[in-house]
Short mmCIF file of C-alpha atoms and ligand atoms in Angstrom, two decimals:
data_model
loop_
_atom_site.label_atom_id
_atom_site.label_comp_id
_atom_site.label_asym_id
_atom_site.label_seq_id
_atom_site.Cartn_x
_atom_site.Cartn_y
_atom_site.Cartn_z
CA UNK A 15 60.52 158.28 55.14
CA UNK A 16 62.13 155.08 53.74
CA UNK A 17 58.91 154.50 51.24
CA UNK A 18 59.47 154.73 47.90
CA UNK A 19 56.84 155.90 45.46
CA UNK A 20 54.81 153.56 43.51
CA UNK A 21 53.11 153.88 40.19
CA UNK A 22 50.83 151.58 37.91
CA UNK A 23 54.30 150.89 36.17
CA UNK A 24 54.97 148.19 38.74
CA UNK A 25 51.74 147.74 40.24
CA UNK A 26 50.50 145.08 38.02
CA UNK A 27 50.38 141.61 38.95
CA UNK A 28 48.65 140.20 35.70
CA UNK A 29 46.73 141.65 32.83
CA UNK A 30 43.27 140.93 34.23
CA UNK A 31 40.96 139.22 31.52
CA UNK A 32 37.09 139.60 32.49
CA UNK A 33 34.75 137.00 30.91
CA UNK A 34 31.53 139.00 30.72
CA UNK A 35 29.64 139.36 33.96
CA UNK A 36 26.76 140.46 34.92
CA UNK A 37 26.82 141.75 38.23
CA UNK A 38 26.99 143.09 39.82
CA UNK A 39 27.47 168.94 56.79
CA UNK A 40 27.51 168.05 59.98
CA UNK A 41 30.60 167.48 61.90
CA UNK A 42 31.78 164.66 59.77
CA UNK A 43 34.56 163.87 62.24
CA UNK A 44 32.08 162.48 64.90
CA UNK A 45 31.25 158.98 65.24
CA UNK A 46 27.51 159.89 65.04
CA UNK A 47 28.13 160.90 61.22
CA UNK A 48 29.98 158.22 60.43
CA UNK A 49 27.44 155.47 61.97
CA UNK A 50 24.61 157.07 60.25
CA UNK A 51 26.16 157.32 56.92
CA UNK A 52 27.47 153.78 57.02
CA UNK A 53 23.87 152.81 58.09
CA UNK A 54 22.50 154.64 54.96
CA UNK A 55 24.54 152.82 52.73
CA UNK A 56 24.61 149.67 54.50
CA UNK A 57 21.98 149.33 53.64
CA UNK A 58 21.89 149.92 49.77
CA UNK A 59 22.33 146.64 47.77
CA UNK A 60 25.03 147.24 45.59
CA UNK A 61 23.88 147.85 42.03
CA UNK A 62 23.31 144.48 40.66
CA UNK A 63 21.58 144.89 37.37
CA UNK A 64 22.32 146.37 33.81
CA UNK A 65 25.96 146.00 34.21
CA UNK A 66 28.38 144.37 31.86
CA UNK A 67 32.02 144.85 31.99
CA UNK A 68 32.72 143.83 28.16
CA UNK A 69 35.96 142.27 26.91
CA UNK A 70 38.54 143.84 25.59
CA UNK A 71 37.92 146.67 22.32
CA UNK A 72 39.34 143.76 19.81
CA UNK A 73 37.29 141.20 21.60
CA UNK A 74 33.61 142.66 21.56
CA UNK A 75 30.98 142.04 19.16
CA UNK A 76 29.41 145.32 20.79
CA UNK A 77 31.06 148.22 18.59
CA UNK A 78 32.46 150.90 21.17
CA UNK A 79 31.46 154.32 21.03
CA UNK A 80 31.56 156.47 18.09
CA UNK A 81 35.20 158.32 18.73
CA UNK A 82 35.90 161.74 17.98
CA UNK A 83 38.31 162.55 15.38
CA UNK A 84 41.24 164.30 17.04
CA UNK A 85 45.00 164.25 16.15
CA UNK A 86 46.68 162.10 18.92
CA UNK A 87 47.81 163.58 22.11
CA UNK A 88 51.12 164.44 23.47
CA UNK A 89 51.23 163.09 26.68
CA UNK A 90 53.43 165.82 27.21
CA UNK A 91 52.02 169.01 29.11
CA UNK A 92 50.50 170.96 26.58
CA UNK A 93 49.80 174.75 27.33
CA UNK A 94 48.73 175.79 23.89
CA UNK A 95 47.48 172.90 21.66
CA UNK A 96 48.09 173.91 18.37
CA UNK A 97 47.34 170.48 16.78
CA UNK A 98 43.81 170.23 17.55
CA UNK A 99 41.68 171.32 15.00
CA UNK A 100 38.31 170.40 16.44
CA UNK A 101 36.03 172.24 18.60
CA UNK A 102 34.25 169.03 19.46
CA UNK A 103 38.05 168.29 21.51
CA UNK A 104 37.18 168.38 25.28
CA UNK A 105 40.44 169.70 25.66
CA UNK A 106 39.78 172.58 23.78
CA UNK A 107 37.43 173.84 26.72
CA UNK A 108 40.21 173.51 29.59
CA UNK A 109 43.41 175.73 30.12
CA UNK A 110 46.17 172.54 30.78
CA UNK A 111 48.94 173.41 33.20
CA UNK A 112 51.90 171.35 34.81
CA UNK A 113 51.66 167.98 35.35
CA UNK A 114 50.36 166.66 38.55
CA UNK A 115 51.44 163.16 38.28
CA UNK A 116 52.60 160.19 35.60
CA UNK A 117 51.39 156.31 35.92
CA UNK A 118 51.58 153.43 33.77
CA UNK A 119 48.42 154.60 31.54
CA UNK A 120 47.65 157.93 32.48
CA UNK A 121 48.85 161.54 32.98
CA UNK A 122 47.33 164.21 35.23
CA UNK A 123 47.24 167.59 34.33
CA UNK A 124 46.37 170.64 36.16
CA UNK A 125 43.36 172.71 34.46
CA UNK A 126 40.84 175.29 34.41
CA UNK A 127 37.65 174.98 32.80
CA UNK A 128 37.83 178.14 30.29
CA UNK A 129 33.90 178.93 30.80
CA UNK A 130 34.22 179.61 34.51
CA UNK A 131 37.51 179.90 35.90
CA UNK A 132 37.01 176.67 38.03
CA UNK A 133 40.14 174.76 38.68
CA UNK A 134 39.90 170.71 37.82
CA UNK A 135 42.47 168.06 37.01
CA UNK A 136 42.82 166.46 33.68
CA UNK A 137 43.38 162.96 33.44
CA UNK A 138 44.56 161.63 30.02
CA UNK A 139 44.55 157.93 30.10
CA UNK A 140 46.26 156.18 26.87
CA UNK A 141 44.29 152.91 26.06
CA UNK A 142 45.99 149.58 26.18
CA UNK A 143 45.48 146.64 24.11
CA UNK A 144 43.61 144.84 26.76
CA UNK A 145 41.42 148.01 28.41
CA UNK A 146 37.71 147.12 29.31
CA UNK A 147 34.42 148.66 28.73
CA UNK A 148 31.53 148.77 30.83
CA UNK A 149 27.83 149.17 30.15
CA UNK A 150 26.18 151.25 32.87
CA UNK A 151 22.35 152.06 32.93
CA UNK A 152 21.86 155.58 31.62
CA UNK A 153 24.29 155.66 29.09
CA UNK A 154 23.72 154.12 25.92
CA UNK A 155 27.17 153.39 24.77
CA UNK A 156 29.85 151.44 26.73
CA UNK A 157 32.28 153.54 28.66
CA UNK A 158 35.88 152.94 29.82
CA UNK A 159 35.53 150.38 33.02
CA UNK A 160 37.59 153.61 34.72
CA UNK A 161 34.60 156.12 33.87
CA UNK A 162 32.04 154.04 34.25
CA UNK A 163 33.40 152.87 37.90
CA UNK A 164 33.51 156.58 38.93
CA UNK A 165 30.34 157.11 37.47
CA UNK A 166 28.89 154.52 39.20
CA UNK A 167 31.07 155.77 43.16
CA UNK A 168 29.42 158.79 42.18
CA UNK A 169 25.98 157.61 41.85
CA UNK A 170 23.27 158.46 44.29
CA UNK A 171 24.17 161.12 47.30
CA UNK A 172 26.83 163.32 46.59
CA UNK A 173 29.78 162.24 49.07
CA UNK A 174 32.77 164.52 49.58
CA UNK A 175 35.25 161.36 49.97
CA UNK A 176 34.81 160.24 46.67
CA UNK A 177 36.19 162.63 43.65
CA UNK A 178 34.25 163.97 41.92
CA UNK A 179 34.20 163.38 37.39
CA UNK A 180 32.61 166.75 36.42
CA UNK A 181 33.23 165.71 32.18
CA UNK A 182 35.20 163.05 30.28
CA UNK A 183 35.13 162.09 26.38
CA UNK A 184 36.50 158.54 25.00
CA UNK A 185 39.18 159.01 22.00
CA UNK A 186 40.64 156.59 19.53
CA UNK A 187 43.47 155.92 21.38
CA UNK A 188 42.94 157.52 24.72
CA UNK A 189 40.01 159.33 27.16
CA UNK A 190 40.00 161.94 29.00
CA UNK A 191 38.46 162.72 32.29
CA UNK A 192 37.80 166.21 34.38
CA UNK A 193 37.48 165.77 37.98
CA UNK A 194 37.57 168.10 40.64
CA UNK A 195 40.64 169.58 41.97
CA UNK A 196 40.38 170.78 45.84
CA UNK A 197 42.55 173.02 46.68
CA UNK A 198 45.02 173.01 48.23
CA UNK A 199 45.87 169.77 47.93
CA UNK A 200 48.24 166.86 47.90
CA UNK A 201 48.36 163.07 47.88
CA UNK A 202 48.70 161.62 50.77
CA UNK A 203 52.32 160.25 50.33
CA UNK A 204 53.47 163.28 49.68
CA UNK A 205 51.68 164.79 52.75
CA UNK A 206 53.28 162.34 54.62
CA UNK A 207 56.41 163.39 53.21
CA UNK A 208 56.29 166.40 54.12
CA UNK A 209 54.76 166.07 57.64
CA UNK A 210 58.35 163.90 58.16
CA UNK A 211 57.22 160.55 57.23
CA UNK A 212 54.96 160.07 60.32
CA UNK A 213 51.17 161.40 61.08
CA UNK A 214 49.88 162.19 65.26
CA UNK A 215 47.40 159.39 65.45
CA UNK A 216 44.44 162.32 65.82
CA UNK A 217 45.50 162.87 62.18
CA UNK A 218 45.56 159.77 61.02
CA UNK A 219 42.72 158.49 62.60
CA UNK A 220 40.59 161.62 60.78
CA UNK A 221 42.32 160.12 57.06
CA UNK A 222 41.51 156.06 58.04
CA UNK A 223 38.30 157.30 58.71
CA UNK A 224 37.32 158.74 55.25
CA UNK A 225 39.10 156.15 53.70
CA UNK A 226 37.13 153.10 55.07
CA UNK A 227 34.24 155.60 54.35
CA UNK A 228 35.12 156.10 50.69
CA UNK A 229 35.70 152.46 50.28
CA UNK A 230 32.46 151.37 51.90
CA UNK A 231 30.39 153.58 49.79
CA UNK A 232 32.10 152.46 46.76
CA UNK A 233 31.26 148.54 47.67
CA UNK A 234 27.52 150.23 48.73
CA UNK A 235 27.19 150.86 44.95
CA UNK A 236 29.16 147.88 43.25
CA UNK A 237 32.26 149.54 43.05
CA UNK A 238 35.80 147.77 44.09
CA UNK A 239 38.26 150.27 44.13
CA UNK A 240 41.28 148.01 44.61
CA UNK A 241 43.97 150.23 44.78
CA UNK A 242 43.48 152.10 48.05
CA UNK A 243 47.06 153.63 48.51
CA UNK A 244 48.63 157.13 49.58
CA UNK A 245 49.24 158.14 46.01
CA UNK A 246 45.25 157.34 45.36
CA UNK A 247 43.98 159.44 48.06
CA UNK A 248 44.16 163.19 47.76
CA UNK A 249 43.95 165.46 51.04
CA UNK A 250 43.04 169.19 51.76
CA UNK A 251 45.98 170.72 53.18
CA UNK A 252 44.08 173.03 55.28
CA UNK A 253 40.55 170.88 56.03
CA UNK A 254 42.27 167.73 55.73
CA UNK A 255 39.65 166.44 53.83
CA UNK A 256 39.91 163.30 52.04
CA UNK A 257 39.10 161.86 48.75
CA UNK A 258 39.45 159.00 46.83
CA UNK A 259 41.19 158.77 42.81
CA UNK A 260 41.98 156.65 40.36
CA UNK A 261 39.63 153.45 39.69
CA UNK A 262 41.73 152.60 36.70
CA UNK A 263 42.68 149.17 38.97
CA UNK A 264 38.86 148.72 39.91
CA UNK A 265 36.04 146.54 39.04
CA UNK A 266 32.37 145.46 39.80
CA UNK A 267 31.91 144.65 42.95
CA UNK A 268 31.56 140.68 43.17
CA UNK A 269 30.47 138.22 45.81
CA UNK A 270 32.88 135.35 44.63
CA UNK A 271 36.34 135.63 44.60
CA UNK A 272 38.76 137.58 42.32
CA UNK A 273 41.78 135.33 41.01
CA UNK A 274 43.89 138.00 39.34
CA UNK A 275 45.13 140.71 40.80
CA UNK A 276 45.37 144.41 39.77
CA UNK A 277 46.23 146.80 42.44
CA UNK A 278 49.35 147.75 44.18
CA UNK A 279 51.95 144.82 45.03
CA UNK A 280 52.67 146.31 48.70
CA UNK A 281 48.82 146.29 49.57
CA UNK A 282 48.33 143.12 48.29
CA UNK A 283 46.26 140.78 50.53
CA UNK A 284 48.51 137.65 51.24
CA UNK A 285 45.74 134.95 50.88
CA UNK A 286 46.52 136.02 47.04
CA UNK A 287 50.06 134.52 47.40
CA UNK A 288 48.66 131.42 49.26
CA UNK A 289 45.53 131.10 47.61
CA UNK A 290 45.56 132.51 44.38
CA UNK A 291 42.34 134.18 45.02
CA UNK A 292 40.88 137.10 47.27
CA UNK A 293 37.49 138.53 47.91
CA UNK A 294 36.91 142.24 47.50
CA UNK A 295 35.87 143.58 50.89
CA UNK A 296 38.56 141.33 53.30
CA UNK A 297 41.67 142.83 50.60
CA UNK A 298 40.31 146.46 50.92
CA UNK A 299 40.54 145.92 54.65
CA UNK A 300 44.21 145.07 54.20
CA UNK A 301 44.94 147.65 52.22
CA UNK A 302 43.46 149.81 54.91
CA UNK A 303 45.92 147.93 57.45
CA UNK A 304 48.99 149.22 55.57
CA UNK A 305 47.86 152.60 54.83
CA UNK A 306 47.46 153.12 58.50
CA UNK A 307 50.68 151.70 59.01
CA UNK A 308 52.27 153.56 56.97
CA UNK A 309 50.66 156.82 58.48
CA UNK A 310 51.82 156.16 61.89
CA UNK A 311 54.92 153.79 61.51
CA UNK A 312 56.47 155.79 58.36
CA UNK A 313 57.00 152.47 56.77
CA UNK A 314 55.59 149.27 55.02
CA UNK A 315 55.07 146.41 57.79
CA UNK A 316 57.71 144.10 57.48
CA UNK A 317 57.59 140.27 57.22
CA UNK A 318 58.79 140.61 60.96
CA UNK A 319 55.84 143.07 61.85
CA UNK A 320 53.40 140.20 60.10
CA UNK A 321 55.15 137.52 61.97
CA UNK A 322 54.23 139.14 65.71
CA UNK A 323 51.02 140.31 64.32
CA UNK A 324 49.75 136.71 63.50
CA UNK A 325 51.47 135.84 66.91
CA UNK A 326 49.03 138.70 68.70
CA UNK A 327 52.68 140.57 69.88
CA UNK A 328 53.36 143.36 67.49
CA UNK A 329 53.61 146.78 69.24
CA UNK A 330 55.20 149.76 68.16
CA UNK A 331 56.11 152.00 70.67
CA UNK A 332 54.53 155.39 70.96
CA UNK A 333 51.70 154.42 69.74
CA UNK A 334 48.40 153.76 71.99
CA UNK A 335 47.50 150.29 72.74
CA UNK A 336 44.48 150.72 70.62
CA UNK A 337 45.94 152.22 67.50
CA UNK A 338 48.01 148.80 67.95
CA UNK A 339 44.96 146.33 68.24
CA UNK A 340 43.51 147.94 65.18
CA UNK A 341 46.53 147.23 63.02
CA UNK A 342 46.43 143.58 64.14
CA UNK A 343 42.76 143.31 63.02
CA UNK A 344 43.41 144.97 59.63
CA UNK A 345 46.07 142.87 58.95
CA UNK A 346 45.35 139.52 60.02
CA UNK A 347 47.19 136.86 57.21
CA UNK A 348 43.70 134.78 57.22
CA UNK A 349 41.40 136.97 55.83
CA UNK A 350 38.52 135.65 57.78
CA UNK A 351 39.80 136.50 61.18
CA UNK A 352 40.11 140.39 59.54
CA UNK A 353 37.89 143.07 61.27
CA UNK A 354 35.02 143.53 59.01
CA UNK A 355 34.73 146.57 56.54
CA UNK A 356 31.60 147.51 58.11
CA UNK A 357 32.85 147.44 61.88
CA UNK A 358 36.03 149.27 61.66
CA UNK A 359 34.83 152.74 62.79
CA UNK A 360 33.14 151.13 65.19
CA UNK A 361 36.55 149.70 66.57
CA UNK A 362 37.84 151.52 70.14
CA UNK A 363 40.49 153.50 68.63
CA UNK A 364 37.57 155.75 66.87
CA UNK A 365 35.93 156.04 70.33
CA UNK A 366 38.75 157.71 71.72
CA UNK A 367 37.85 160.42 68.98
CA UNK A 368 34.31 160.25 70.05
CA UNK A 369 34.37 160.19 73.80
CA UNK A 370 37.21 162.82 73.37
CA UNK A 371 34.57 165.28 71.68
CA UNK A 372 32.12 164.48 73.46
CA UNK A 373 34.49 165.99 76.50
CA UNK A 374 34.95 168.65 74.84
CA UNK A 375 31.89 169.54 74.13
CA UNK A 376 31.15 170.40 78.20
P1 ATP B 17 47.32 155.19 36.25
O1 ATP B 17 45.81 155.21 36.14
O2 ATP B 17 48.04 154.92 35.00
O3 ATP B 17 47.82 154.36 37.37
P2 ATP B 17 47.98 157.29 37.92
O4 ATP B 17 48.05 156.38 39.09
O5 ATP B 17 49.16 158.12 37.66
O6 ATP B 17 47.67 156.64 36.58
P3 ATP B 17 46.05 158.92 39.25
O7 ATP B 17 46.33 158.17 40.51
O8 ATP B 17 44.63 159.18 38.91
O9 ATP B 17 46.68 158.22 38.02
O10 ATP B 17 46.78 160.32 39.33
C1 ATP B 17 48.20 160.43 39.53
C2 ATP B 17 48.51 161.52 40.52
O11 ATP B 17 47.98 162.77 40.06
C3 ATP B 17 47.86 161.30 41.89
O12 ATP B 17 48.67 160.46 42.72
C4 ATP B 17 47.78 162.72 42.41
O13 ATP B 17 49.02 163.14 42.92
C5 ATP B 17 47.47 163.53 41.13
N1 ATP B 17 46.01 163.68 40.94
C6 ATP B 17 45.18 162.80 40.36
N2 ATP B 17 43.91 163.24 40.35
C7 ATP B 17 43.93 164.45 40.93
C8 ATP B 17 42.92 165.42 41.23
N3 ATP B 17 41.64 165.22 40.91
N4 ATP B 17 43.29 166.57 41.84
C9 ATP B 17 44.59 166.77 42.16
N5 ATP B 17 45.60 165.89 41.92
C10 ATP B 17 45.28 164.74 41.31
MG1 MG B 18 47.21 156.40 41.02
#
């Protein structure tokens, strides 16, 4: 598959400076579920009050958390960590194996919480000079905009597309989270790898599906993920479940526009390049439109593919003339003529899916 990995490293556009704002198991394949989950948090009003995203550590009046003393950490894989000295270390309570993947601030670890055997990923996250914090109702000291983001996805009914934080602990020059780990798993781009760079539109349609469903319950409870990618979405090998990582490009959900952008450069919506600006819901629906078109063209649309798209012709052969339509309305250039977030599942190529099991079902 000509697609070559991207990390944080590169992902970039600008440092983003936030002034402070307040702001804001049934068959889950069918249509049915999908509809009535949407409706349930369609309806929620995204979570509007007691939240502050403060400036920078060296900017805030507010004096962060109270850190634990630790030596620093090797951002190495560590199996026996002989330099910690204190208990109070949340490290100290996981068993850290090989490393599941590197970015620009953070490394994942494999791990196993030493009380119960359960398997979990640690992320270690080094702080950068310009890294945010976040005041969230319930916790009385600021958290890491990354934490408190997840905190906040997580908040309210538990949904399987979201990952899960089961701990986390802010240190002087880095914190540490402890999601979930399903197993088996993989991240998407390297399932697609290894499924030969291409996905059967059945599959992919089951993966868009929990994507646009992670990302609408995310904006449900004032979350903007912004970096909806194959590397940030984790799959069960065997259920093909989905789930969402890494908010460490996210922010409040926020009905004006956002004019610096912090995400991944290939999934970035182009009214950014000709505006300078993008709102949050219209860019996660283009980052939806090259995630599926990555899953069942096995490659980043092309200027050329953009072109014919704006021009109503793009077609790629072997694919079904709805699977096409879609991928125009995900990635129409003028963001207002872009499917809503809210009626993609409702778009024909998911009633193929639908009227297929409802066949089935006689
Ligand atoms: P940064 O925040 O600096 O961009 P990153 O992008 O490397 O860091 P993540 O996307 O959270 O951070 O994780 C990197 C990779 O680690 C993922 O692409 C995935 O392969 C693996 N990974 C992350 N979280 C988990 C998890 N909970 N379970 C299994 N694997 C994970
Ligand atoms: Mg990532």
């Amino acid at each position: 598959m000509p697609v070559r990995k991207r990390r944080r490293t590169d992902s970039f556009e600008k440092i983003k400076i936030l002034s402070d704002q307040e702001r804001s198991a049934e068959d889950q394949n069918s249509l049915q579920y999908i509809a009535c989950a949407l409706e349930d948090h369609g309806l929620q009003e995204p979570l509007s009050s007691g939240l502050e995203v403060l400036p920078p550590a060296d900017q805030q009046v507010q004096t962060p958390p109270a850190p634990v003393l630790l030596s620093p950490v090797s951002p190495e894989p560590v199996h026996n960590r002989g330099d910690v000295t204190t208990e109070d270390d949340i490290l100290s309570r996981y068993e850290i194996g090989r490393m599941l993947g590197k970015g620009g601030f953070g490394s994942v670890y494999e791990g196993k919480r030493l009380e119960d055997d359960l398997e979990v990923a640690v992320k270690i996250a080094r702080k950068s000079r310009n890294m945010k914090y976040i005041n969230i109702p319930g916790h009385p000291a600021p958290l890491p905009l990354e934490v408190g983001l997840l905190i906040l996805a997580n908040r309210g009914p538990r949904v399987q597309e979201i990952i899960e934080l089961l701990d986390w602990q802010d240190q002087p020059d880095q914190y540490i989270m402890i999601l979930e780990r399903p197993s088996p798993c993989q991240d998407l781009w390297d399932f697609l790898n290894s499924h030969g760079g291409t996905l059967n539109e059945d599959t992919a349609r089951y993966i868009i599906t929990q994507a646009t469903m992670a990302a609408h319950i995310c904006f449900s409870r004032g979350v903007f993920h912004r970096d909806i990618k194959l590397e940030n979405l984790l799959i069960n090998t065997e259920t093909l479940e989905v789930k969402l990582i890494d908010f460490g490009c996210g922010d409040l959900l926020q009905e004006s526009a956002y004019d610096v952008f912090c995400g991944t450069r290939k999934y970035r919506p182009p009214e950014y390049l000709t505006e300078g600006k993008y709102h949050g819901k219209p860019a996660t629906v283009w980052s939806l439109g090259v995630l599926l078109f990555l899953l069942v063209c096995g490659r980043f649309p092309k200027r050329r593919d953009l072109q014919r798209i704006d021009d109503d012709v793009w077609f790629e052969p072997g694919l079904s003339n709805e699977c096409c339509h879609l991928i125009r309305s995900l990635l129409q250039k003028n963001p207002s003529w872009r499917i809503d977030l809210k009626k993609i599942i409702f778009h024909e190529w998911f009633m193929v899916l639908s009227l297929r099991s409802a066949t089935n079902d006689f």
